[in-house]
RNA sequence: GGUCGCGUGGCCGAGCGGCUAGGCAGAGGUCUGCAAAACCUCGUACAGCAGUUCGAAUCUGCUCGCGACCUCCA
């Protein structure tokens, strides 16, 4: 088995062997949500992708410090470093304190993450909790000469920075190309250069969220929080920094610039970017208005959805695609995944009931190696899932008696499924279908059906089965005479 | 317009020089009182054109189509 892990690094635009800065330890930072509204599914995909990455790193035995921030200040409506803060705007709209907005949507975010069975990060720092660190960092950048102050606002000097460091390296662009595509500065603009961005923003009197600083009352720019918090908890240089692809060109580019301007060190060894979620081929985004909320997806209460899909089904759906590919949401695709997911989980339940033989007809070791090979190749869950379905085939065949498996292979197979399905992919069996009354009723109804079958009264037994089917309850007669039933959502 | 990426069978989605994943749907079969499930078999796909090569879905060029970023967004 290949035990080298390869990760696609956005910086080099190729897969690189993953070698942590400190043996056995991994520092990973992921840009978290801006909690001024409900998380939408695109956000979730990124966090689920990094949850998988976190889980696999843990599975490999690394001690991982996973930091995912919560942006609760400083995120402006526009790119021009002016206008309303998103939180303040929402607060006015909902007639709440900005921090009430933050609290409300932070809790909502955590609920959704829990529904998707993601693990909590090791640290989840907030921007408002790290104002001092951000101010200190800005002071150093100013001292180092990469920033300037105008009327209480501090700007990062991109052109100056670019003389020493390749500003556009993350997106493989030259500064001249970037400059050529910016809008003309209008007369009002305080910035020296069109690419310059704010590190600290002067607050107007009516502004609700503001803090004292050496430059007067104000609030931090959007990018500085990640630089300040990542270096605080992971050091000036750390292993992995992740986020959605849409953050690559601006947010992450500026993060690198800030950190280098402050520490004169590249902050990150491996940059990882997850791809976008699309709906009918169009990117799901807040501004396009084509996103559904996780809750709407679970209940099916949305015009684009035929029905609801459970969080685990959605998680499985995402696992069938590589994290760097776009994922298109459609009812057809979701329904296909739902069936596949159930097939996988049904096989897992069967696994515990399987009987060992003295011989094995299947190659479990190769299967296991293939699973590791898939994951070691830049976390290729699509291939992993395909391999696991080979395992499903084996499980069903052994159960049917057409293949056999030894006790030791069976143990390997059980561990393999537990490791990859439960621990690494983070899938869990859906909540059990029944409750006491339903179970009791079903036992009664099915026993009547079994009686009529024994009497060859198939009209009655089929009537029972057909009626149950109308209620979305599927009845299965097993070969050994037992009868199983399941809800079909 | 600039930069980058993508176009794979009915649908979703891996692969990225030869061994032609996987899921869903479909066809046939085995099993079953009948179903369901499961298992077996099948469809022989890689946008188009030209080229490199013994050999290309995979490399190169061109054409067409789609998307991302350059504007808040994971």
Coordinates of N, CA and C in Angstrom, one line a residue, chain A residues 267-377:
Chain A
X267 N 3.3 32.1 4.9 CA 2.5 31.6 6.1 C 2.1 30.1 6.0
X268 N 1.9 29.6 4.7 CA 1.3 28.3 4.5 C 2.1 27.5 3.6
X269 N 2.2 26.2 3.9 CA 2.9 25.2 3.0 C 2.0 24.7 2.0
X270 N 0.8 24.2 2.3 CA -0.2 23.7 1.4 C -1.5 24.5 1.4
X271 N -1.8 25.1 0.3 CA -3.1 25.8 0.1 C -4.0 24.8 -0.6
X272 N -5.2 24.6 0.1 CA -6.2 23.7 -0.5 C -7.5 24.5 -0.8
X273 N -8.1 24.3 -1.9 CA -9.3 25.0 -2.3 C -10.4 24.0 -2.7
X274 N -11.5 24.1 -2.2 CA -12.6 23.3 -2.6 C -13.5 24.0 -3.6
X275 N -14.0 23.2 -4.5 CA -14.8 23.7 -5.6 C -16.2 24.1 -5.2
X276 N -16.8 24.8 -6.1 CA -18.2 25.3 -5.9 C -19.3 24.3 -6.1
X277 N -20.4 24.6 -5.5 CA -21.6 23.8 -5.6 C -22.4 24.5 -6.7
X278 N -23.0 23.8 -7.6 CA -23.9 24.4 -8.6 C -25.3 23.8 -8.5
X279 N -26.2 24.6 -9.0 CA -27.6 24.1 -9.1 C -28.0 24.3 -10.5
X280 N -28.3 23.2 -11.2 CA -28.6 23.2 -12.6 C -27.5 23.9 -13.4
X281 N -26.3 23.7 -13.0 CA -25.1 24.2 -13.7 C -24.7 25.6 -13.3
X282 N -25.4 26.3 -12.5 CA -25.1 27.6 -12.1 C -24.6 27.6 -10.6
X283 N -23.6 28.4 -10.3 CA -23.0 28.4 -9.0 C -24.1 28.8 -8.0
X284 N -24.1 28.0 -6.9 CA -25.0 28.4 -5.8 C -24.4 29.5 -5.0
X285 N -25.0 30.6 -4.9 CA -24.4 31.7 -4.2 C -25.5 32.6 -3.5
X286 N -25.1 33.3 -2.5 CA -26.0 34.1 -1.8 C -26.6 35.2 -2.8
X287 N -25.7 35.7 -3.6 CA -26.2 36.8 -4.5 C -27.0 36.4 -5.6
X288 N -26.8 35.1 -6.1 CA -27.6 34.7 -7.2 C -29.0 34.2 -6.8
X289 N -29.1 34.0 -5.5 CA -30.4 33.7 -4.9 C -30.9 32.3 -5.3
X290 N -30.0 31.4 -5.8 CA -30.4 30.1 -6.2 C -30.0 29.0 -5.2
X291 N -29.7 29.5 -4.0 CA -29.2 28.5 -3.0 C -30.4 28.1 -2.1
X292 N -30.4 26.8 -1.7 CA -31.4 26.5 -0.7 C -30.6 26.3 0.6
X293 N -31.3 26.5 1.7 CA -30.8 26.4 3.0 C -30.7 24.9 3.3
X294 N -29.8 24.5 4.2 CA -29.8 23.1 4.6 C -31.1 22.6 5.1
X295 N -31.8 23.4 5.9 CA -33.1 23.0 6.4 C -34.1 22.7 5.3
X296 N -34.1 23.5 4.2 CA -35.0 23.3 3.1 C -34.6 22.0 2.4
X297 N -33.4 21.7 2.3 CA -32.9 20.5 1.6 C -33.4 19.3 2.4
X298 N -33.3 19.4 3.7 CA -33.7 18.2 4.6 C -35.2 18.0 4.5
X299 N -36.0 19.1 4.4 CA -37.4 18.9 4.4 C -38.0 18.8 3.0
X300 N -37.2 19.3 2.0 CA -37.8 19.3 0.7 C -38.6 20.5 0.4
X301 N -38.7 21.4 1.4 CA -39.5 22.6 1.3 C -38.9 23.7 0.4
X302 N -38.8 23.5 -0.9 CA -38.2 24.5 -1.7 C -38.6 24.2 -3.2
X303 N -38.8 25.2 -3.9 CA -39.4 25.0 -5.3 C -38.5 24.1 -6.2
X304 N -37.2 24.1 -5.9 CA -36.3 23.3 -6.8 C -36.3 21.8 -6.3
X305 N -36.8 21.5 -5.2 CA -36.7 20.2 -4.7 C -38.0 19.4 -4.7
X306 N -37.9 18.1 -5.2 CA -39.0 17.3 -5.3 C -39.4 16.7 -3.9
X307 N -38.4 16.5 -3.1 CA -38.6 15.9 -1.8 C -37.4 16.3 -0.9
X308 N -37.5 15.9 0.4 CA -36.4 16.1 1.3 C -35.3 15.0 1.2
X309 N -34.1 15.4 1.6 CA -33.0 14.5 1.6 C -32.3 14.6 2.9
X310 N -32.0 13.5 3.5 CA -31.4 13.5 4.9 C -30.0 14.0 4.9
X311 N -29.5 14.6 6.0 CA -28.2 15.1 6.0 C -27.1 14.0 5.6
X312 N -27.3 12.8 6.0 CA -26.3 11.8 5.7 C -26.4 11.4 4.2
X313 N -27.6 11.5 3.7 CA -27.7 11.2 2.2 C -26.9 12.3 1.5
X314 N -27.1 13.6 1.9 CA -26.4 14.7 1.3 C -24.9 14.6 1.4
X315 N -24.5 14.2 2.6 CA -23.1 14.0 2.9 C -22.5 13.0 2.0
X316 N -23.2 11.8 1.8 CA -22.8 10.8 0.9 C -22.7 11.3 -0.5
X317 N -23.7 12.0 -0.9 CA -23.7 12.6 -2.2 C -22.4 13.4 -2.5
X318 N -22.0 14.2 -1.5 CA -20.8 15.0 -1.7 C -19.6 14.1 -1.7
X319 N -19.6 13.0 -1.0 CA -18.4 12.1 -1.0 C -18.3 11.4 -2.3
X320 N -19.3 11.4 -3.1 CA -19.2 10.7 -4.4 C -18.4 11.6 -5.4
X321 N -18.2 12.8 -5.1 CA -17.4 13.7 -5.9 C -16.2 14.1 -5.3
X322 N -15.1 14.4 -6.1 CA -13.9 14.9 -5.5 C -14.1 16.3 -5.1
X323 N -13.4 16.7 -4.0 CA -13.6 18.1 -3.5 C -13.2 19.2 -4.4
X324 N -12.3 18.9 -5.4 CA -11.9 19.9 -6.3 C -12.8 20.0 -7.6
X325 N -13.8 19.2 -7.7 CA -14.7 19.2 -8.8 C -15.9 20.0 -8.4
X326 N -16.6 20.6 -9.4 CA -17.8 21.2 -9.0 C -18.8 20.1 -8.8
X327 N -19.8 20.4 -8.0 CA -20.8 19.4 -7.7 C -22.2 20.0 -8.1
X328 N -22.9 19.3 -9.0 CA -24.2 19.9 -9.4 C -25.3 19.2 -8.7
X329 N -26.1 20.0 -8.1 CA -27.3 19.5 -7.4 C -28.5 19.4 -8.3
X330 N -29.1 18.2 -8.3 CA -30.3 18.1 -9.0 C -31.1 16.9 -8.3
X331 N -32.4 16.9 -8.5 CA -33.2 15.9 -7.8 C -32.8 14.5 -8.3
X332 N -32.5 14.4 -9.5 CA -32.1 13.0 -10.0 C -30.8 12.5 -9.4
X333 N -29.8 13.4 -9.3 CA -28.6 13.0 -8.7 C -28.7 12.7 -7.2
X334 N -29.5 13.5 -6.6 CA -29.7 13.3 -5.1 C -30.5 12.0 -4.9
X335 N -31.4 11.7 -5.7 CA -32.2 10.5 -5.5 C -31.3 9.3 -5.8
X336 N -30.4 9.4 -6.7 CA -29.5 8.3 -7.0 C -28.6 8.0 -5.8
X337 N -28.1 9.1 -5.2 CA -27.3 9.0 -4.1 C -28.0 8.4 -2.9
X338 N -29.3 8.8 -2.7 CA -30.0 8.3 -1.6 C -30.1 6.8 -1.7
X339 N -30.3 6.2 -2.9 CA -30.4 4.8 -3.0 C -29.0 4.2 -2.7
X340 N -28.0 4.8 -3.3 CA -26.6 4.3 -3.1 C -26.3 4.3 -1.6
X341 N -26.6 5.3 -0.9 CA -26.3 5.5 0.5 C -27.0 4.4 1.3
X342 N -28.2 4.1 1.0 CA -29.0 3.1 1.7 C -28.4 1.7 1.4
X343 N -28.0 1.5 0.2 CA -27.3 0.2 -0.2 C -26.1 0.0 0.7
X344 N -25.3 1.1 0.8 CA -24.1 1.0 1.6 C -24.4 0.7 3.0
X345 N -25.3 1.4 3.6 CA -25.6 1.3 5.0 C -26.3 -0.1 5.3
X346 N -27.1 -0.6 4.4 CA -27.7 -1.9 4.6 C -26.6 -3.0 4.6
X347 N -25.6 -2.8 3.7 CA -24.5 -3.8 3.7 C -23.7 -3.7 5.0
X348 N -23.6 -2.5 5.5 CA -22.8 -2.4 6.8 C -23.5 -3.1 7.9
X349 N -24.9 -3.0 7.9 CA -25.6 -3.8 9.0 C -25.5 -5.3 8.8
X350 N -25.5 -5.7 7.5 CA -25.3 -7.1 7.2 C -24.0 -7.6 7.7
X351 N -23.0 -6.8 7.6 CA -21.6 -7.1 7.9 C -21.5 -7.8 9.3
X352 N -22.2 -7.3 10.2 CA -22.2 -7.8 11.6 C -22.8 -9.2 11.7
X353 N -23.6 -9.5 10.8 CA -24.3 -10.8 10.8 C -23.6 -11.9 10.0
X354 N -22.6 -11.5 9.3 CA -21.9 -12.4 8.4 C -21.2 -13.6 9.1
X355 N -21.3 -14.8 8.5 CA -20.6 -15.9 9.1 C -19.3 -16.2 8.4
X356 N -18.3 -16.5 9.2 CA -17.0 -16.8 8.6 C -16.9 -18.2 8.2
X357 N -16.0 -18.4 7.2 CA -15.8 -19.8 6.7 C -14.3 -20.1 6.9
X358 N -13.9 -21.3 6.4 CA -12.5 -21.6 6.5 C -11.7 -21.1 5.3
X359 N -12.4 -20.7 4.3 CA -11.7 -20.2 3.1 C -12.2 -18.8 2.7
X360 N -11.5 -18.1 1.9 CA -11.9 -16.8 1.5 C -11.9 -16.8 -0.1
X361 N -12.9 -16.3 -0.7 CA -12.9 -16.2 -2.1 C -12.6 -14.8 -2.6
X362 N -12.5 -13.8 -1.7 CA -12.3 -12.5 -2.1 C -11.0 -11.9 -1.5
X363 N -10.5 -10.9 -2.2 CA -9.2 -10.3 -1.8 C -9.4 -9.1 -1.0
X364 N -9.6 -9.3 0.3 CA -9.9 -8.1 1.2 C -8.7 -7.2 1.3
X365 N -7.5 -7.8 1.3 CA -6.3 -6.9 1.5 C -6.1 -5.9 0.3
X366 N -6.3 -6.4 -0.9 CA -6.3 -5.5 -2.1 C -7.3 -4.4 -1.9
X367 N -8.5 -4.8 -1.5 CA -9.6 -3.9 -1.4 C -9.1 -2.8 -0.4
X368 N -8.6 -3.2 0.7 CA -8.1 -2.3 1.7 C -7.1 -1.3 1.2
X369 N -6.1 -1.9 0.5 CA -5.0 -1.1 -0.1 C -5.6 -0.1 -1.1
X370 N -6.6 -0.5 -1.9 CA -7.2 0.4 -2.8 C -7.8 1.6 -2.1
X371 N -8.4 1.3 -1.0 CA -9.1 2.4 -0.3 C -8.1 3.4 0.2
X372 N -7.0 2.9 0.7 CA -5.9 3.9 1.2 C -5.3 4.6 0.0
X373 N -5.1 3.9 -1.1 CA -4.6 4.5 -2.3 C -5.4 5.7 -2.8
X374 N -6.7 5.4 -2.7 CA -7.7 6.5 -3.2 C -7.6 7.7 -2.3
X375 N -7.6 7.5 -1.0 CA -7.5 8.6 -0.1 C -6.2 9.3 -0.1
X376 N -5.1 8.6 -0.3 CA -3.8 9.2 -0.3 C -3.6 10.0 -1.6
X377 N -4.4 9.7 -2.6 CA -4.3 10.5 -3.8 C -5.2 11.7 -3.7

